[in-house]
Amino acid sequence: MIKHIDIIVQGKVQGVNYRQSTKAVADQVGVKGYVLNQDDGNVFIAAEADEMLLDIFLDWCKDGPEAARVSNLTTTDGELKNYRNFEVLKKPPVQ
């Protein structure tokens, strides 16, 4: 069953290739959605996939790329948006 989760990643996660690495992992695992930097220094991820794939993706998000230092990760279930792919965004999408 496809599920939507919103993820907020805190720590040293900007300026360390976190967004591009997240896209590469999402594409590899089969997760759809987007990732973007937030003004507060966190990274926001909207992700949709089968629950098992989301678990694999979340395991990676907890560590991120080598230079990242994730201090906290929170997830919230959300409404399915049926994303077609996974994108790196510069600003939040218009709802």
Short mmCIF file of N, CA and C in Angstrom, two decimals:
data_model
loop_
_atom_site.label_atom_id
_atom_site.label_comp_id
_atom_site.label_asym_id
_atom_site.label_seq_id
_atom_site.Cartn_x
_atom_site.Cartn_y
_atom_site.Cartn_z
N MET A 1 0.82 -1.19 0.00
CA MET A 1 0.00 0.00 0.00
C MET A 1 0.87 1.25 0.00
N ILE A 2 0.57 2.17 -0.91
CA ILE A 2 1.35 3.40 -1.01
C ILE A 2 0.97 4.34 0.14
N LYS A 3 1.98 4.96 0.71
CA LYS A 3 1.81 5.83 1.87
C LYS A 3 2.55 7.14 1.62
N HIS A 4 2.06 8.24 2.21
CA HIS A 4 2.73 9.54 2.13
C HIS A 4 3.23 9.91 3.51
N ILE A 5 4.50 10.31 3.59
CA ILE A 5 5.03 10.84 4.84
C ILE A 5 5.79 12.13 4.56
N ASP A 6 5.70 13.05 5.51
CA ASP A 6 6.52 14.27 5.51
C ASP A 6 7.62 14.05 6.52
N ILE A 7 8.84 14.39 6.12
CA ILE A 7 10.01 14.15 6.97
C ILE A 7 10.73 15.48 7.19
N ILE A 8 11.08 15.77 8.42
CA ILE A 8 11.93 16.93 8.72
C ILE A 8 13.23 16.39 9.30
N VAL A 9 14.32 16.77 8.65
CA VAL A 9 15.65 16.31 9.05
C VAL A 9 16.40 17.50 9.65
N GLN A 10 16.86 17.34 10.90
CA GLN A 10 17.58 18.40 11.59
C GLN A 10 19.02 18.00 11.80
N GLY A 11 19.88 19.01 11.95
CA GLY A 11 21.29 18.79 12.18
C GLY A 11 22.11 19.53 11.15
N LYS A 12 23.30 19.03 10.88
CA LYS A 12 24.14 19.61 9.83
C LYS A 12 23.73 18.94 8.52
N VAL A 13 22.68 19.50 7.90
CA VAL A 13 22.11 18.85 6.72
C VAL A 13 22.01 19.78 5.51
N GLN A 14 22.49 21.01 5.65
CA GLN A 14 22.56 21.91 4.49
C GLN A 14 24.02 22.17 4.18
N GLY A 15 24.33 22.26 2.87
CA GLY A 15 25.71 22.48 2.45
C GLY A 15 26.56 21.22 2.49
N VAL A 16 25.91 20.06 2.59
CA VAL A 16 26.64 18.78 2.67
C VAL A 16 26.15 17.79 1.61
N ASN A 17 25.46 18.30 0.58
CA ASN A 17 24.96 17.47 -0.53
C ASN A 17 23.80 16.57 -0.10
N TYR A 18 23.08 16.97 0.95
CA TYR A 18 21.99 16.14 1.46
C TYR A 18 20.86 16.00 0.44
N ARG A 19 20.44 17.12 -0.18
CA ARG A 19 19.30 17.06 -1.11
C ARG A 19 19.61 16.20 -2.33
N GLN A 20 20.77 16.40 -2.94
CA GLN A 20 21.12 15.62 -4.13
C GLN A 20 21.29 14.14 -3.80
N SER A 21 21.87 13.86 -2.65
CA SER A 21 22.03 12.46 -2.22
C SER A 21 20.68 11.83 -1.94
N THR A 22 19.76 12.61 -1.35
CA THR A 22 18.41 12.11 -1.07
C THR A 22 17.72 11.74 -2.37
N LYS A 23 17.85 12.59 -3.39
CA LYS A 23 17.23 12.30 -4.69
C LYS A 23 17.81 11.00 -5.27
N ALA A 24 19.12 10.84 -5.21
CA ALA A 24 19.75 9.63 -5.76
C ALA A 24 19.23 8.37 -5.06
N VAL A 25 19.12 8.43 -3.73
CA VAL A 25 18.62 7.27 -2.98
C VAL A 25 17.14 7.04 -3.28
N ALA A 26 16.35 8.11 -3.33
CA ALA A 26 14.92 7.98 -3.63
C ALA A 26 14.72 7.34 -5.00
N ASP A 27 15.48 7.80 -5.99
CA ASP A 27 15.38 7.22 -7.34
C ASP A 27 15.76 5.74 -7.33
N GLN A 28 16.80 5.41 -6.58
CA GLN A 28 17.27 4.03 -6.52
C GLN A 28 16.26 3.11 -5.83
N VAL A 29 15.63 3.60 -4.75
CA VAL A 29 14.71 2.79 -3.97
C VAL A 29 13.30 2.79 -4.56
N GLY A 30 12.95 3.85 -5.29
CA GLY A 30 11.61 3.93 -5.88
C GLY A 30 10.66 4.81 -5.11
N VAL A 31 11.20 5.81 -4.39
CA VAL A 31 10.38 6.76 -3.63
C VAL A 31 10.10 7.97 -4.52
N LYS A 32 8.87 8.46 -4.48
CA LYS A 32 8.46 9.65 -5.23
C LYS A 32 8.23 10.79 -4.25
N GLY A 33 8.40 12.04 -4.72
CA GLY A 33 8.16 13.20 -3.87
C GLY A 33 9.16 14.30 -4.15
N TYR A 34 9.59 14.99 -3.08
CA TYR A 34 10.57 16.06 -3.26
C TYR A 34 11.33 16.31 -1.97
N VAL A 35 12.43 17.06 -2.11
CA VAL A 35 13.26 17.47 -0.98
C VAL A 35 13.61 18.94 -1.17
N LEU A 36 13.64 19.69 -0.06
CA LEU A 36 14.05 21.09 -0.15
C LEU A 36 14.64 21.56 1.17
N ASN A 37 15.54 22.55 1.07
CA ASN A 37 16.09 23.18 2.27
C ASN A 37 15.06 24.13 2.84
N GLN A 38 15.01 24.22 4.16
CA GLN A 38 14.13 25.17 4.83
C GLN A 38 14.96 26.32 5.38
N ASP A 39 14.32 27.47 5.56
CA ASP A 39 15.02 28.65 6.06
C ASP A 39 15.63 28.45 7.44
N ASP A 40 15.08 27.53 8.23
CA ASP A 40 15.58 27.30 9.59
C ASP A 40 16.79 26.36 9.64
N GLY A 41 17.30 25.94 8.47
CA GLY A 41 18.47 25.07 8.44
C GLY A 41 18.14 23.59 8.34
N ASN A 42 16.87 23.25 8.43
CA ASN A 42 16.45 21.86 8.30
C ASN A 42 16.22 21.51 6.84
N VAL A 43 16.03 20.22 6.58
CA VAL A 43 15.66 19.73 5.25
C VAL A 43 14.28 19.10 5.37
N PHE A 44 13.40 19.43 4.42
CA PHE A 44 12.05 18.88 4.38
C PHE A 44 11.95 17.90 3.22
N ILE A 45 11.35 16.74 3.48
CA ILE A 45 11.17 15.73 2.44
C ILE A 45 9.71 15.29 2.45
N ALA A 46 9.08 15.31 1.28
CA ALA A 46 7.77 14.70 1.09
C ALA A 46 8.03 13.42 0.32
N ALA A 47 7.59 12.28 0.87
CA ALA A 47 7.93 10.99 0.27
C ALA A 47 6.70 10.09 0.17
N GLU A 48 6.60 9.41 -0.98
CA GLU A 48 5.52 8.45 -1.20
C GLU A 48 6.09 7.17 -1.79
N ALA A 49 5.68 6.06 -1.20
CA ALA A 49 6.09 4.74 -1.69
C ALA A 49 5.38 3.69 -0.85
N ASP A 50 5.62 2.45 -1.20
CA ASP A 50 5.17 1.33 -0.37
C ASP A 50 5.86 1.46 1.00
N GLU A 51 5.17 1.05 2.05
CA GLU A 51 5.70 1.21 3.41
C GLU A 51 7.08 0.58 3.60
N MET A 52 7.32 -0.58 2.99
CA MET A 52 8.62 -1.24 3.12
C MET A 52 9.72 -0.39 2.48
N LEU A 53 9.43 0.22 1.33
CA LEU A 53 10.41 1.08 0.66
C LEU A 53 10.65 2.35 1.47
N LEU A 54 9.59 2.88 2.07
CA LEU A 54 9.76 4.07 2.91
C LEU A 54 10.64 3.77 4.12
N ASP A 55 10.52 2.58 4.68
CA ASP A 55 11.38 2.20 5.81
C ASP A 55 12.85 2.19 5.40
N ILE A 56 13.15 1.65 4.23
CA ILE A 56 14.53 1.64 3.72
C ILE A 56 15.02 3.07 3.52
N PHE A 57 14.17 3.89 2.91
CA PHE A 57 14.50 5.30 2.65
C PHE A 57 14.74 6.05 3.96
N LEU A 58 13.88 5.85 4.93
CA LEU A 58 14.04 6.52 6.23
C LEU A 58 15.33 6.11 6.93
N ASP A 59 15.70 4.84 6.83
CA ASP A 59 16.97 4.39 7.42
C ASP A 59 18.13 5.19 6.85
N TRP A 60 18.10 5.45 5.52
CA TRP A 60 19.16 6.24 4.92
C TRP A 60 19.09 7.69 5.39
N CYS A 61 17.87 8.25 5.45
CA CYS A 61 17.69 9.66 5.85
C CYS A 61 18.24 9.93 7.24
N LYS A 62 18.21 8.93 8.12
CA LYS A 62 18.70 9.11 9.49
C LYS A 62 20.20 9.37 9.53
N ASP A 63 20.93 8.94 8.51
CA ASP A 63 22.37 9.16 8.42
C ASP A 63 22.71 10.20 7.35
N GLY A 64 22.07 10.10 6.19
CA GLY A 64 22.35 11.01 5.09
C GLY A 64 23.71 10.75 4.48
N PRO A 65 24.19 11.70 3.66
CA PRO A 65 25.51 11.54 3.05
C PRO A 65 26.62 11.65 4.10
N GLU A 66 27.81 11.30 3.70
CA GLU A 66 28.94 11.21 4.64
C GLU A 66 29.18 12.47 5.46
N ALA A 67 29.09 13.66 4.83
CA ALA A 67 29.39 14.91 5.54
C ALA A 67 28.26 15.39 6.44
N ALA A 68 27.08 14.80 6.33
CA ALA A 68 25.93 15.23 7.14
C ALA A 68 26.04 14.69 8.56
N ARG A 69 25.42 15.42 9.47
CA ARG A 69 25.30 15.00 10.87
C ARG A 69 23.85 15.20 11.27
N VAL A 70 23.05 14.15 11.15
CA VAL A 70 21.63 14.23 11.48
C VAL A 70 21.46 14.13 12.99
N SER A 71 20.81 15.15 13.58
CA SER A 71 20.59 15.14 15.03
C SER A 71 19.17 14.69 15.39
N ASN A 72 18.23 14.89 14.47
CA ASN A 72 16.85 14.50 14.73
C ASN A 72 16.11 14.33 13.41
N LEU A 73 15.17 13.40 13.39
CA LEU A 73 14.34 13.16 12.21
C LEU A 73 12.92 12.90 12.70
N THR A 74 11.98 13.68 12.18
CA THR A 74 10.58 13.49 12.55
C THR A 74 9.76 13.19 11.30
N THR A 75 8.77 12.33 11.45
CA THR A 75 7.90 11.98 10.32
C THR A 75 6.45 12.21 10.71
N THR A 76 5.67 12.60 9.71
CA THR A 76 4.23 12.80 9.88
C THR A 76 3.54 12.17 8.68
N ASP A 77 2.52 11.36 8.94
CA ASP A 77 1.73 10.81 7.84
C ASP A 77 0.95 11.93 7.19
N GLY A 78 0.78 11.81 5.86
CA GLY A 78 0.04 12.83 5.14
C GLY A 78 -0.85 12.23 4.07
N GLU A 79 -1.51 13.10 3.35
CA GLU A 79 -2.42 12.70 2.28
C GLU A 79 -1.63 12.42 1.00
N LEU A 80 -1.99 11.34 0.31
CA LEU A 80 -1.31 11.00 -0.94
C LEU A 80 -1.44 12.12 -1.96
N LYS A 81 -0.33 12.43 -2.62
CA LYS A 81 -0.30 13.45 -3.67
C LYS A 81 -0.06 12.81 -5.04
N ASN A 82 0.31 11.53 -5.06
CA ASN A 82 0.59 10.80 -6.31
C ASN A 82 1.68 11.47 -7.16
N TYR A 83 2.82 11.72 -6.53
CA TYR A 83 3.97 12.30 -7.25
C TYR A 83 4.41 11.35 -8.37
N ARG A 84 4.92 11.91 -9.44
CA ARG A 84 5.37 11.11 -10.58
C ARG A 84 6.84 10.76 -10.50
N ASN A 85 7.62 11.56 -9.77
CA ASN A 85 9.06 11.32 -9.65
C ASN A 85 9.55 11.95 -8.35
N PHE A 86 10.86 12.04 -8.18
CA PHE A 86 11.43 12.68 -7.00
C PHE A 86 12.27 13.86 -7.45
N GLU A 87 12.02 15.03 -6.86
CA GLU A 87 12.69 16.25 -7.31
C GLU A 87 13.39 16.96 -6.16
N VAL A 88 14.43 17.71 -6.52
CA VAL A 88 15.08 18.64 -5.60
C VAL A 88 14.48 20.01 -5.90
N LEU A 89 13.81 20.61 -4.92
CA LEU A 89 13.16 21.91 -5.12
C LEU A 89 13.93 23.03 -4.43
N LYS A 90 13.83 24.22 -5.00
CA LYS A 90 14.44 25.42 -4.40
C LYS A 90 13.47 26.11 -3.45
N LYS A 91 12.16 25.97 -3.71
CA LYS A 91 11.13 26.57 -2.86
C LYS A 91 9.94 25.62 -2.79
N PRO A 92 9.12 25.74 -1.75
CA PRO A 92 7.98 24.82 -1.60
C PRO A 92 7.04 24.90 -2.79
N PRO A 93 6.45 23.77 -3.16
CA PRO A 93 5.50 23.77 -4.28
C PRO A 93 4.22 24.51 -3.90
N VAL A 94 3.54 25.06 -4.88
CA VAL A 94 2.26 25.71 -4.66
C VAL A 94 1.21 24.64 -4.44
N GLN A 95 0.49 24.74 -3.35
CA GLN A 95 -0.52 23.71 -3.02
C GLN A 95 -1.85 24.04 -3.65
#
